[in-house]
Tab-separated table of C-alpha atoms in Angstrom:
chain	number	residue	atom	x	y	z
A	1214	MET	CA	-22.552	-15.421	-5.034
A	1215	ARG	CA	-19.156	-14.433	-6.388
A	1216	ARG	CA	-17.643	-11.334	-4.899
A	1217	ARG	CA	-18.315	-8.121	-6.809
A	1218	THR	CA	-15.199	-6.228	-5.759
A	1219	PRO	CA	-11.848	-7.965	-6.491
A	1220	HIS	CA	-8.903	-7.760	-4.134
A	1221	ALA	CA	-5.908	-5.593	-4.972
A	1222	LEU	CA	-3.476	-7.041	-7.489
A	1223	LEU	CA	-1.337	-9.829	-6.116
A	1224	ALA	CA	2.367	-9.535	-5.562
A	1225	THR	CA	2.849	-11.666	-8.657
A	1226	THR	CA	1.914	-8.755	-10.928
A	1227	ALA	CA	5.538	-7.849	-11.540
A	1228	ALA	CA	6.335	-11.407	-12.557
A	1229	LEU	CA	3.347	-11.520	-14.889
A	1230	ALA	CA	4.346	-8.227	-16.477
A	1231	ALA	CA	7.865	-9.542	-16.929
A	1232	ALA	CA	6.448	-12.570	-18.709
A	1233	ILE	CA	4.674	-10.275	-21.165
A	1234	VAL	CA	7.826	-8.383	-22.132
A	1235	ALA	CA	10.290	-11.285	-21.937
A	1236	PRO	CA	11.771	-12.386	-25.274
A	1237	GLN	CA	9.728	-15.147	-26.881
A	1238	PRO	CA	10.452	-17.591	-29.697
A	1239	ALA	CA	9.774	-15.975	-33.051
A	1240	ALA	CA	6.426	-16.666	-34.644
A	1241	ALA	CA	6.496	-18.233	-38.089
A	1242	ALA	CA	4.538	-15.635	-40.040
A	1243	VAL	CA	1.601	-13.285	-40.209
A	1244	PRO	CA	-1.656	-15.274	-39.961
A	1245	ALA	CA	-3.334	-16.370	-43.177
A	1246	PRO	CA	-6.116	-14.224	-44.641
A	1247	GLY	CA	-9.303	-14.711	-42.660
A	1248	THR	CA	-11.523	-13.158	-40.009
A	1249	TYR	CA	-9.943	-12.192	-36.696
A	1250	TYR	CA	-10.364	-10.331	-33.458
A	1251	VAL	CA	-7.659	-7.695	-32.941
A	1252	GLN	CA	-7.030	-8.294	-29.271
A	1253	SER	CA	-4.731	-6.368	-26.940
A	1254	ALA	CA	-2.048	-8.530	-25.337
A	1255	THR	CA	-2.078	-6.097	-22.397
A	1256	THR	CA	-5.792	-5.952	-21.568
A	1257	GLY	CA	-7.311	-8.860	-23.495
A	1258	LEU	CA	-9.961	-6.490	-24.883
A	1259	ASN	CA	-10.901	-6.286	-28.564
A	1260	ALA	CA	-10.631	-3.495	-31.113
A	1261	ALA	CA	-14.186	-2.488	-32.065
A	1262	ASP	CA	-15.628	0.003	-34.537
A	1263	SER	CA	-17.547	2.566	-32.482
A	1264	GLY	CA	-19.105	5.147	-34.778
A	1265	GLY	CA	-15.884	5.658	-36.706
A	1266	ALA	CA	-13.612	5.545	-33.672
A	1267	VAL	CA	-11.773	2.317	-32.887
A	1268	GLU	CA	-11.995	1.473	-29.208
A	1269	GLN	CA	-11.118	-1.486	-27.026
A	1270	HIS	CA	-14.313	-3.169	-25.868
A	1271	ARG	CA	-15.217	-6.245	-23.851
A	1272	PRO	CA	-15.193	-9.262	-26.193
A	1273	ARG	CA	-18.728	-9.824	-27.520
A	1274	GLY	CA	-18.366	-12.179	-30.446
A	1275	ASP	CA	-20.216	-10.936	-33.527
A	1276	GLU	CA	-22.425	-8.488	-31.608
A	1277	ASP	CA	-20.220	-5.399	-31.396
A	1278	ARG	CA	-18.412	-4.774	-34.698
A	1279	GLN	CA	-15.300	-6.488	-33.350
A	1280	GLN	CA	-14.532	-8.810	-36.247
A	1281	TRP	CA	-11.972	-7.828	-38.895
A	1282	ARG	CA	-11.185	-9.493	-42.220
A	1283	LEU	CA	-7.410	-9.654	-42.740
A	1284	LYS	CA	-6.383	-9.091	-46.372
A	1285	PRO	CA	-2.854	-8.874	-47.794
A	1286	SER	CA	-2.157	-5.918	-50.083
A	1287	GLY	CA	1.336	-5.973	-51.480
A	1288	SER	CA	3.734	-5.924	-48.538
A	1289	SER	CA	1.035	-4.484	-46.263
A	1290	TYR	CA	-2.310	-5.616	-44.882
A	1291	LEU	CA	-5.873	-4.372	-44.528
A	1292	LEU	CA	-8.285	-5.169	-41.688
A	1293	GLU	CA	-11.795	-4.704	-43.042
A	1294	ASN	CA	-14.679	-4.611	-40.571
A	1295	THR	CA	-17.081	-7.458	-41.313
A	1296	ASP	CA	-20.093	-5.292	-40.400
A	1297	ALA	CA	-19.080	-2.466	-42.734
A	1298	PRO	CA	-17.608	-3.662	-46.030
A	1299	GLY	CA	-15.178	-1.101	-47.435
A	1300	SER	CA	-14.390	0.260	-43.957
A	1301	CYS	CA	-11.038	-0.705	-42.436
A	1302	LEU	CA	-9.196	-0.344	-39.171
A	1303	GLY	CA	-6.918	2.614	-39.801
A	1304	ARG	CA	-5.689	5.958	-38.544
A	1305	ASP	CA	-6.929	9.501	-38.113
A	1306	GLY	CA	-3.949	11.508	-36.957
A	1307	ASP	CA	-2.715	9.976	-33.712
A	1308	GLN	CA	-5.876	7.992	-33.046
A	1309	ALA	CA	-7.239	4.743	-34.435
A	1310	ALA	CA	-10.313	5.071	-36.621
A	1311	THR	CA	-12.277	3.253	-39.270
A	1312	VAL	CA	-11.385	4.657	-42.685
A	1313	ALA	CA	-12.010	3.799	-46.313
A	1314	CYS	CA	-10.092	0.658	-47.231
A	1315	THR	CA	-8.850	2.427	-50.384
A	1316	GLY	CA	-7.090	5.187	-48.437
A	1317	GLY	CA	-3.455	5.204	-47.416
A	1318	ASP	CA	-4.318	5.325	-43.696
A	1319	ALA	CA	-5.921	1.866	-43.891
A	1320	PHE	CA	-2.709	-0.089	-44.512
A	1321	TRP	CA	-0.564	-1.763	-41.841
A	1322	GLU	CA	2.760	-3.507	-41.709
A	1323	ILE	CA	2.215	-6.551	-39.481
A	1324	THR	CA	5.261	-8.037	-37.773
A	1325	PRO	CA	5.297	-11.153	-35.552
A	1326	LEU	CA	6.654	-10.584	-32.046
A	1327	GLY	CA	6.622	-14.242	-30.968
A	1328	ALA	CA	4.254	-16.000	-28.575
A	1329	ASP	CA	1.535	-15.393	-31.201
A	1330	ARG	CA	1.716	-11.614	-30.735
A	1331	HIS	CA	2.121	-9.025	-33.484
A	1332	THR	CA	2.635	-5.333	-34.045
A	1333	LEU	CA	0.595	-3.230	-36.474
A	1334	LYS	CA	2.725	-0.347	-37.790
A	1335	ALA	CA	1.796	2.495	-40.110
A	1336	PRO	CA	3.964	1.935	-43.222
A	1337	GLY	CA	7.016	4.153	-43.502
A	1338	THR	CA	6.721	5.380	-39.881
A	1339	THR	CA	7.590	4.295	-36.346
A	1340	ARG	CA	3.965	4.628	-35.208
A	1341	TYR	CA	2.142	1.545	-33.991
A	1342	LEU	CA	-1.436	0.701	-33.088
A	1343	THR	CA	-1.456	0.895	-29.290
A	1344	VAL	CA	-3.626	0.878	-26.227
A	1345	ALA	CA	-3.470	4.426	-24.886
A	1346	PRO	CA	-1.324	4.724	-21.724
A	1347	LYS	CA	-3.181	4.186	-18.480
A	1348	PRO	CA	-3.741	7.280	-16.325
A	1349	SER	CA	-2.895	6.888	-12.660
A	1350	GLY	CA	-5.732	5.213	-10.758
A	1351	ALA	CA	-7.845	4.525	-13.851
A	1352	ASN	CA	-8.492	1.901	-16.491
A	1353	TYR	CA	-6.790	2.060	-19.853
A	1354	PRO	CA	-8.733	4.482	-22.080
A	1355	ALA	CA	-11.150	2.950	-24.561
A	1356	ARG	CA	-9.921	4.799	-27.659
A	1357	LEU	CA	-6.974	3.148	-29.362
A	1358	ALA	CA	-4.107	5.320	-30.489
A	1359	LEU	CA	-0.896	5.501	-32.509
A	1360	GLY	CA	2.243	5.354	-30.395
A	1361	GLY	CA	5.665	3.849	-29.971
A	1362	ALA	CA	6.726	0.226	-29.761
A	1363	GLY	CA	6.366	-1.626	-26.466
A	1364	ASP	CA	3.916	-3.719	-24.471
A	1365	LEU	CA	0.932	-1.546	-25.360
A	1366	ALA	CA	1.606	-2.150	-29.051
A	1367	ALA	CA	1.403	-5.963	-28.811
A	1368	TRP	CA	-1.684	-7.573	-30.367
A	1369	TYR	CA	-3.152	-11.006	-30.850
A	1370	LEU	CA	-4.892	-11.760	-34.120
A	1371	THR	CA	-7.361	-14.271	-32.712
A	1372	PRO	CA	-9.259	-16.342	-35.292
A	1373	VAL	CA	-13.027	-16.036	-35.147
A	1374	SER	CA	-13.266	-19.686	-36.223
A	1375	PRO	CA	-10.057	-21.425	-35.127
A	1376	VAL	CA	-9.004	-24.800	-36.452
A	1377	THR	CA	-9.344	-27.226	-33.547
A	1378	SER	CA	-7.814	-30.650	-33.003
A	1379	PRO	CA	-9.363	-33.889	-31.721
A	1380	MET	CA	-8.987	-34.521	-28.014
A	1381	PRO	CA	-5.893	-36.662	-27.306
A	1382	PRO	CA	-6.377	-40.187	-25.955
A	1383	GLN	CA	-7.230	-40.593	-22.280
A	1384	ASP	CA	-3.624	-41.321	-21.320
A	1385	ARG	CA	-2.283	-38.130	-22.934
A	1386	ARG	CA	-4.846	-35.367	-22.359
A	1387	THR	CA	-3.667	-32.747	-19.890
A	1388	LEU	CA	-5.649	-30.998	-17.172
A	1389	ASP	CA	-5.917	-27.768	-19.163
A	1390	GLN	CA	-7.372	-29.652	-22.160
A	1391	VAL	CA	-10.332	-31.024	-20.196
A	1392	THR	CA	-13.562	-29.201	-19.325
A	1393	PHE	CA	-15.414	-29.858	-16.046
A	1394	LEU	CA	-19.025	-29.168	-15.069
A	1395	THR	CA	-18.886	-26.754	-12.113
A	1396	ALA	CA	-21.605	-25.788	-9.650
A	1397	HIS	CA	-21.704	-22.107	-8.716
A	1398	ASN	CA	-22.476	-21.735	-5.001
A	1399	ALA	CA	-22.676	-25.515	-4.755
A	1400	TYR	CA	-23.379	-25.301	-1.011
A	1401	ALA	CA	-26.454	-23.069	-1.553
A	1402	ASN	CA	-28.696	-25.981	-2.411
A	1403	GLY	CA	-31.414	-26.102	0.268
A	1404	VAL	CA	-30.670	-29.788	0.863
A	1405	ASP	CA	-27.499	-30.058	2.937
A	1406	GLY	CA	-28.376	-27.237	5.358
A	1407	GLY	CA	-29.024	-23.521	5.656
A	1408	PHE	CA	-26.850	-21.100	3.713
A	1409	ALA	CA	-28.470	-17.662	4.153
A	1410	PRO	CA	-31.176	-15.784	6.059
A	1411	PRO	CA	-34.655	-17.207	5.390
A	1412	PHE	CA	-35.609	-14.999	2.424
A	1413	VAL	CA	-32.429	-15.704	0.467
A	1414	ASN	CA	-32.858	-19.411	1.203
A	1415	LEU	CA	-35.906	-19.274	-1.054
A	1416	VAL	CA	-33.661	-18.724	-4.111
A	1417	PRO	CA	-30.929	-21.391	-3.964
A	1418	ASN	CA	-28.304	-21.611	-6.693
A	1419	GLN	CA	-28.606	-25.396	-6.793
A	1420	THR	CA	-31.409	-27.782	-5.820
A	1421	ARG	CA	-29.395	-30.927	-5.144
A	1422	GLY	CA	-26.955	-31.635	-2.337
A	1423	ILE	CA	-23.197	-32.081	-2.710
A	1424	ALA	CA	-23.373	-35.886	-2.717
A	1425	ARG	CA	-25.937	-35.849	-5.531
A	1426	GLN	CA	-23.918	-33.250	-7.432
A	1427	LEU	CA	-20.909	-35.560	-7.354
A	1428	ALA	CA	-23.013	-38.503	-8.500
A	1429	ASP	CA	-24.404	-36.395	-11.364
A	1430	GLY	CA	-20.959	-35.555	-12.734
A	1431	VAL	CA	-20.240	-32.166	-11.169
A	1432	ARG	CA	-16.468	-31.921	-10.737
A	1433	GLY	CA	-15.992	-28.258	-9.773
A	1434	PHE	CA	-17.487	-26.740	-6.613
A	1435	MET	CA	-17.670	-23.037	-5.772
A	1436	LEU	CA	-18.022	-22.573	-2.010
A	1437	ASP	CA	-18.289	-19.373	0.085
A	1438	ILE	CA	-16.708	-19.650	3.529
A	1439	HIS	CA	-17.130	-17.287	6.465
A	1440	GLN	CA	-15.499	-17.308	9.859
A	1441	THR	CA	-17.472	-18.073	13.009
A	1442	PRO	CA	-16.461	-19.387	16.441
A	1443	ASP	CA	-17.109	-22.852	14.964
A	1444	GLY	CA	-14.578	-22.425	12.158
A	1445	ALA	CA	-15.024	-21.997	8.395
A	1446	ILE	CA	-18.749	-22.153	7.641
A	1447	LEU	CA	-20.543	-22.250	4.269
A	1448	CYS	CA	-22.835	-19.223	4.074
A	1449	HIS	CA	-23.879	-16.545	1.607
A	1450	ASN	CA	-22.552	-13.057	2.566
A	1451	SER	CA	-22.579	-13.849	6.299
A	1452	CYS	CA	-23.693	-16.611	8.648
A	1453	THR	CA	-25.913	-14.366	10.791
A	1454	LEU	CA	-29.471	-15.736	11.035
A	1455	VAL	CA	-28.557	-18.870	9.087
A	1456	SER	CA	-30.190	-21.982	10.493
A	1457	ARG	CA	-28.318	-25.311	10.295
A	1458	PRO	CA	-25.247	-23.984	8.449
A	1459	VAL	CA	-22.752	-26.532	7.095
A	1460	ALA	CA	-19.064	-26.470	7.968
A	1461	LEU	CA	-16.543	-26.516	5.140
A	1462	TRP	CA	-14.909	-29.670	6.422
A	1463	VAL	CA	-18.205	-31.552	6.112
A	1464	ASP	CA	-18.505	-30.903	2.378
A	1465	LEU	CA	-14.797	-31.505	1.816
A	1466	GLN	CA	-15.162	-34.835	3.586
A	1467	ARG	CA	-17.994	-35.727	1.209
A	1468	ILE	CA	-15.702	-34.934	-1.720
A	1469	VAL	CA	-12.720	-36.860	-0.331
A	1470	ASP	CA	-14.923	-39.886	0.420
A	1471	PHE	CA	-16.208	-39.759	-3.151
A	1472	LEU	CA	-12.658	-39.654	-4.509
A	1473	GLU	CA	-11.678	-42.639	-2.385
A	1474	ALA	CA	-14.618	-44.561	-3.819
A	1475	ARG	CA	-13.895	-43.380	-7.389
A	1476	PRO	CA	-10.107	-43.493	-7.859
A	1477	ASP	CA	-10.403	-42.427	-11.528
A	1478	GLN	CA	-11.992	-39.030	-10.779
A	1479	PHE	CA	-10.606	-35.486	-10.280
A	1480	VAL	CA	-12.348	-32.641	-8.401
A	1481	THR	CA	-11.609	-28.920	-7.991
A	1482	VAL	CA	-12.875	-26.668	-5.187
A	1483	PHE	CA	-12.999	-22.857	-5.446
A	1484	LEU	CA	-13.237	-20.966	-2.160
A	1485	GLU	CA	-14.687	-17.486	-1.949
A	1486	ASP	CA	-12.705	-17.032	1.178
A	1487	TYR	CA	-13.435	-14.738	4.139
A	1488	VAL	CA	-11.531	-16.576	6.885
A	1489	ASP	CA	-8.128	-16.246	8.488
A	1490	PRO	CA	-5.507	-18.657	7.127
A	1491	GLY	CA	-5.070	-20.333	10.495
A	1492	VAL	CA	-8.798	-21.022	10.696
A	1493	LEU	CA	-8.790	-22.539	7.214
A	1494	ARG	CA	-5.784	-24.707	8.023
A	1495	ALA	CA	-7.524	-26.049	11.127
A	1496	GLU	CA	-10.681	-26.732	9.109
A	1497	LEU	CA	-8.805	-28.733	6.485
A	1498	ALA	CA	-7.037	-30.718	9.198
A	1499	ARG	CA	-10.434	-32.156	10.181
A	1500	VAL	CA	-10.877	-33.852	6.787
A	1501	ASP	CA	-9.768	-37.488	6.891
A	1502	GLY	CA	-7.722	-38.466	3.851
A	1503	LEU	CA	-7.408	-34.940	2.417
A	1504	ALA	CA	-3.607	-34.984	2.312
A	1505	ASP	CA	-3.669	-38.272	0.401
A	1506	VAL	CA	-5.514	-36.815	-2.608
A	1507	LEU	CA	-4.462	-33.143	-2.590
A	1508	HIS	CA	-2.790	-31.928	-5.789
A	1509	ARG	CA	0.079	-29.465	-5.246
A	1510	PRO	CA	0.908	-27.763	-8.584
A	1511	ASP	CA	3.293	-25.469	-6.722
A	1512	ARG	CA	5.476	-28.455	-5.833
A	1513	THR	CA	5.307	-30.478	-9.043
A	1514	GLY	CA	6.804	-28.148	-11.655
A	1515	VAL	CA	3.519	-27.102	-13.280
A	1516	ARG	CA	4.596	-23.509	-13.684
A	1517	GLN	CA	7.715	-24.532	-15.559
A	1518	ASN	CA	6.386	-27.521	-17.522
A	1519	GLY	CA	2.651	-26.971	-17.906
A	1520	TRP	CA	-0.255	-28.959	-16.516
A	1521	PRO	CA	0.255	-32.719	-16.225
A	1522	ALA	CA	-1.719	-35.425	-17.978
A	1523	MET	CA	-4.907	-36.452	-16.225
A	1524	ALA	CA	-3.668	-40.046	-16.266
A	1525	ASP	CA	-0.532	-39.012	-14.365
A	1526	LEU	CA	-2.558	-37.110	-11.769
A	1527	ILE	CA	-4.790	-40.107	-11.224
A	1528	ALA	CA	-1.843	-42.509	-11.040
A	1529	ALA	CA	-0.210	-40.284	-8.402
A	1530	ASN	CA	-3.541	-39.950	-6.520
A	1531	ASP	CA	-3.277	-36.142	-6.906
A	1532	ARG	CA	-6.998	-35.715	-7.509
A	1533	LEU	CA	-8.250	-32.739	-5.478
A	1534	LEU	CA	-7.249	-29.173	-6.330
A	1535	ILE	CA	-8.281	-26.366	-3.950
A	1536	PHE	CA	-8.164	-22.671	-4.862
A	1537	THR	CA	-8.782	-19.560	-2.797
A	1538	ASP	CA	-9.674	-16.104	-4.101
A	1539	HIS	CA	-7.981	-14.563	-1.077
A	1540	SER	CA	-5.019	-12.229	-1.454
A	1541	ARG	CA	-1.527	-13.634	-1.032
A	1542	SER	CA	-0.242	-10.230	0.062
A	1543	ALA	CA	-2.783	-10.067	2.901
A	1544	ASP	CA	-1.750	-13.526	4.082
A	1545	GLN	CA	1.928	-12.630	3.929
A	1546	ALA	CA	1.194	-9.680	6.185
A	1547	ALA	CA	-0.548	-12.085	8.572
A	1548	GLY	CA	2.447	-14.429	8.546
A	1549	LEU	CA	0.823	-17.549	7.068
A	1550	THR	CA	0.147	-18.195	3.392
A	1551	ARG	CA	-2.560	-20.655	2.343
A	1552	ASP	CA	-0.375	-22.486	-0.121
A	1553	ALA	CA	1.777	-23.526	2.843
A	1554	PHE	CA	-0.987	-26.052	3.581
A	1555	GLY	CA	-2.012	-26.813	0.009
A	1556	VAL	CA	-4.571	-24.152	-0.939
A	1557	MET	CA	-3.549	-22.409	-4.160
A	1558	TYR	CA	-4.096	-18.707	-4.832
A	1559	GLN	CA	-6.494	-18.703	-7.755
A	1560	ARG	CA	-5.168	-15.614	-9.493
A	1561	GLU	CA	-1.773	-17.262	-9.790
A	1562	TRP	CA	-3.107	-20.391	-11.503
A	1563	THR	CA	-6.292	-19.442	-13.362
A	1564	VAL	CA	-8.020	-16.747	-15.332
A	1565	GLU	CA	-11.727	-16.064	-14.801
A	1566	ASN	CA	-14.367	-14.026	-16.564
A	1567	HIS	CA	-16.645	-11.543	-14.793
A	1568	TRP	CA	-19.023	-13.416	-12.519
A	1569	SER	CA	-22.427	-12.090	-13.625
A	1570	MET	CA	-24.402	-12.015	-16.872
A	1571	GLY	CA	-26.911	-9.607	-15.316
A	1572	PRO	CA	-30.047	-9.713	-13.125
A	1573	GLY	CA	-31.975	-12.893	-12.482
A	1574	ILE	CA	-34.471	-12.064	-15.240
A	1575	GLY	CA	-34.377	-10.057	-18.468
A	1576	ALA	CA	-31.670	-9.646	-21.083
A	1577	SER	CA	-28.253	-11.133	-20.450
A	1578	ASP	CA	-24.751	-9.779	-21.072
A	1579	TRP	CA	-22.736	-12.398	-22.924
A	1580	SER	CA	-19.549	-10.342	-23.131
A	1581	CYS	CA	-16.591	-12.264	-21.770
A	1582	TYR	CA	-13.899	-10.266	-19.977
A	1583	SER	CA	-11.658	-10.720	-16.986
A	1584	ARG	CA	-13.076	-10.659	-13.499
A	1585	TRP	CA	-9.732	-9.169	-12.515
A	1586	TYR	CA	-9.609	-6.110	-14.743
A	1587	ASP	CA	-10.173	-2.721	-13.145
A	1588	ALA	CA	-8.246	0.404	-12.179
A	1589	GLY	CA	-6.022	-1.548	-9.778
A	1590	THR	CA	-5.939	-5.001	-11.362
A	1591	ASN	CA	-5.068	-6.257	-14.817
A	1592	LEU	CA	-5.054	-10.025	-15.296
A	1593	PRO	CA	-6.483	-10.503	-18.814
A	1594	LEU	CA	-8.201	-13.704	-19.849
A	1595	THR	CA	-5.459	-14.070	-22.484
A	1596	ARG	CA	-2.687	-14.253	-19.877
A	1597	THR	CA	-0.009	-16.844	-20.530
A	1598	GLU	CA	3.535	-17.417	-19.330
A	1599	PRO	CA	6.434	-19.283	-20.923
A	1600	GLY	CA	5.652	-22.986	-20.530
A	1601	PHE	CA	2.444	-22.369	-18.588
A	1602	ARG	CA	-1.153	-21.664	-19.521
A	1603	PRO	CA	-3.556	-20.790	-16.691
A	1604	LEU	CA	-6.766	-22.758	-16.341
A	1605	PHE	CA	-9.856	-20.854	-17.518
A	1606	VAL	CA	-12.859	-20.556	-15.198
A	1607	MET	CA	-15.873	-19.580	-17.299
A	1608	ASN	CA	-18.711	-18.163	-15.200
A	1609	HIS	CA	-22.150	-18.498	-16.792
A	1610	PHE	CA	-24.772	-17.330	-14.301
A	1611	ARG	CA	-26.646	-14.243	-13.097
A	1612	ASP	CA	-27.091	-12.246	-9.919
A	1613	ALA	CA	-29.886	-14.543	-8.719
A	1614	GLY	CA	-30.402	-18.218	-9.497
A	1615	ILE	CA	-33.925	-18.053	-10.906
A	1616	THR	CA	-34.692	-21.555	-12.197
A	1617	ALA	CA	-36.461	-20.600	-15.422
A	1618	THR	CA	-33.697	-18.169	-16.365
A	1619	ALA	CA	-30.957	-20.648	-15.487
A	1620	ALA	CA	-32.582	-23.318	-17.647
A	1621	THR	CA	-32.635	-20.976	-20.633
A	1622	ASP	CA	-29.081	-19.737	-20.031
A	1623	ASN	CA	-27.689	-23.238	-19.543
A	1624	ALA	CA	-29.153	-24.343	-22.861
A	1625	LYS	CA	-27.054	-21.614	-24.505
A	1626	LEU	CA	-23.857	-22.452	-22.639
A	1627	ALA	CA	-22.061	-24.236	-25.483
A	1628	ASP	CA	-22.818	-21.381	-27.875
A	1629	ARG	CA	-21.486	-18.717	-25.509
A	1630	ALA	CA	-18.381	-20.769	-24.774
A	1631	ARG	CA	-17.616	-21.276	-28.455
A	1632	ARG	CA	-18.482	-17.847	-29.896
A	1633	PHE	CA	-17.720	-15.495	-27.008
A	1634	CYS	CA	-15.552	-16.818	-24.197
A	1635	GLN	CA	-13.196	-19.194	-25.966
A	1636	PRO	CA	-11.852	-16.540	-28.367
A	1637	ALA	CA	-11.880	-13.959	-25.554
A	1638	ALA	CA	-9.508	-16.113	-23.497
A	1639	ARG	CA	-7.740	-17.731	-26.474
A	1640	LYS	CA	-8.200	-21.020	-24.663
A	1641	LYS	CA	-10.926	-23.547	-23.977
A	1642	PRO	CA	-12.808	-23.210	-20.680
A	1643	THR	CA	-11.542	-25.642	-18.054
A	1644	PHE	CA	-14.488	-25.074	-15.726
A	1645	LEU	CA	-18.052	-24.232	-16.823
A	1646	ALA	CA	-19.703	-22.719	-13.731
A	1647	VAL	CA	-23.505	-22.579	-13.728
A	1648	ASP	CA	-26.523	-22.255	-11.474
A	1649	HIS	CA	-28.978	-25.160	-11.446
A	1650	TYR	CA	-26.655	-27.526	-13.283
A	1651	ASP	CA	-29.561	-29.997	-13.601
A	1652	LEU	CA	-31.513	-27.644	-15.912
A	1653	GLY	CA	-30.833	-26.816	-19.569
A	1654	ASP	CA	-28.352	-29.696	-19.988
A	1655	PRO	CA	-25.018	-27.937	-19.375
A	1656	ALA	CA	-23.456	-31.406	-19.288
A	1657	ALA	CA	-23.988	-31.490	-23.054
A	1658	ALA	CA	-21.859	-28.350	-23.387
A	1659	VAL	CA	-19.147	-30.009	-21.313
A	1660	ALA	CA	-19.257	-33.062	-23.566
A	1661	ALA	CA	-19.026	-30.903	-26.692
A	1662	LEU	CA	-15.982	-29.044	-25.371
A	1663	ASN	CA	-14.341	-32.317	-24.373
A	1664	ALA	CA	-14.402	-33.487	-27.994
A	1665	TYR	CA	-11.563	-31.187	-29.129
A	1666	THR	CA	-8.625	-29.051	-28.081
A	1667	TYR	CA	-8.150	-25.361	-28.833
A	1668	PRO	CA	-4.959	-24.485	-30.749
């Protein structure tokens, strides 16, 4: 299961922050009248009406009074809440509030900042809608405020129903335009070997082995690795009391052999990683043919030029991408970074929503917010950099992989992706990660997403 407590923010935070404040090409204009989410460029959270206060909340589609109807009014604009006609996003002193749309405190001057960001300024003043400054050691406060210009006053106006485009032809579609079916805890399948103490083994996340997953169209694999005297082993939480555990190299060899047999395919592996870098390097060295298919975005200009076309990756035989959730800073302290041998640090290349929708049974939480947003970490789902858009890992599973629940959740995957997570990240999911991928037809959601591109 995905780790509940994220590592400290990577050393790249300063670079990411610089990307937010760096000058961008000017945007053409204020968006056309329509229905939008007012989304912080700093946190990725949405402005929501909360009993008259306007707070930043986790994106929840149409379930949390987060949708605002943009209307021009002379040289200014109104943002009317779709759940409360006549009530607009406005001001009450130095705090944001919902007010009558007819009052003077409901109007905003909206100015493009570039990179699709805008400011919302109270007319005739130098006061802007802002996220309140973050206290030391805490999250940003929920209540939105009026403050000065700067990063905290940058907002996306994200369309509730964006205009999409058809998927480009096979030879032109890029990696970040494609969506892949991904198996959460792919190793915890009860077929290939033991993965947990006996009781936990009774509730696997998948019911088919890695080879069958590949044959069925799974192209993303989430694997937990722990360190033992035998190397990097696939286990849940720890390898103590696990019978017949599988080594990482065994499953990677299955994947590499599949890629050699299917030269038109691309696979991504996500490591929840509890091993020393030297141990992981030795484990990868046991995989025959790994170096021949390993994709190295750090060496091919991806950060400067964006993700390459799938056809180019296949032509170059760069068809296996491996990520780790480990901390670069911890590896630097140890003297060996994982990208030195081809394992990319996930937080540098992707964004990812919180890993759980709730317990194995009962109501689910469909809100879609960053896994890496807390008092010490702020990597919003909306993160972008000049020339580069991170891949989006969309988690869609619960604390426990109960089959009946997974079947129901998987049947709703396309709806959650379209209405909740896609606007929350302002990009299409690259990886749809589910439990029991063979139930509820999540492959249909993948096919639906692969029919278009997000603007």
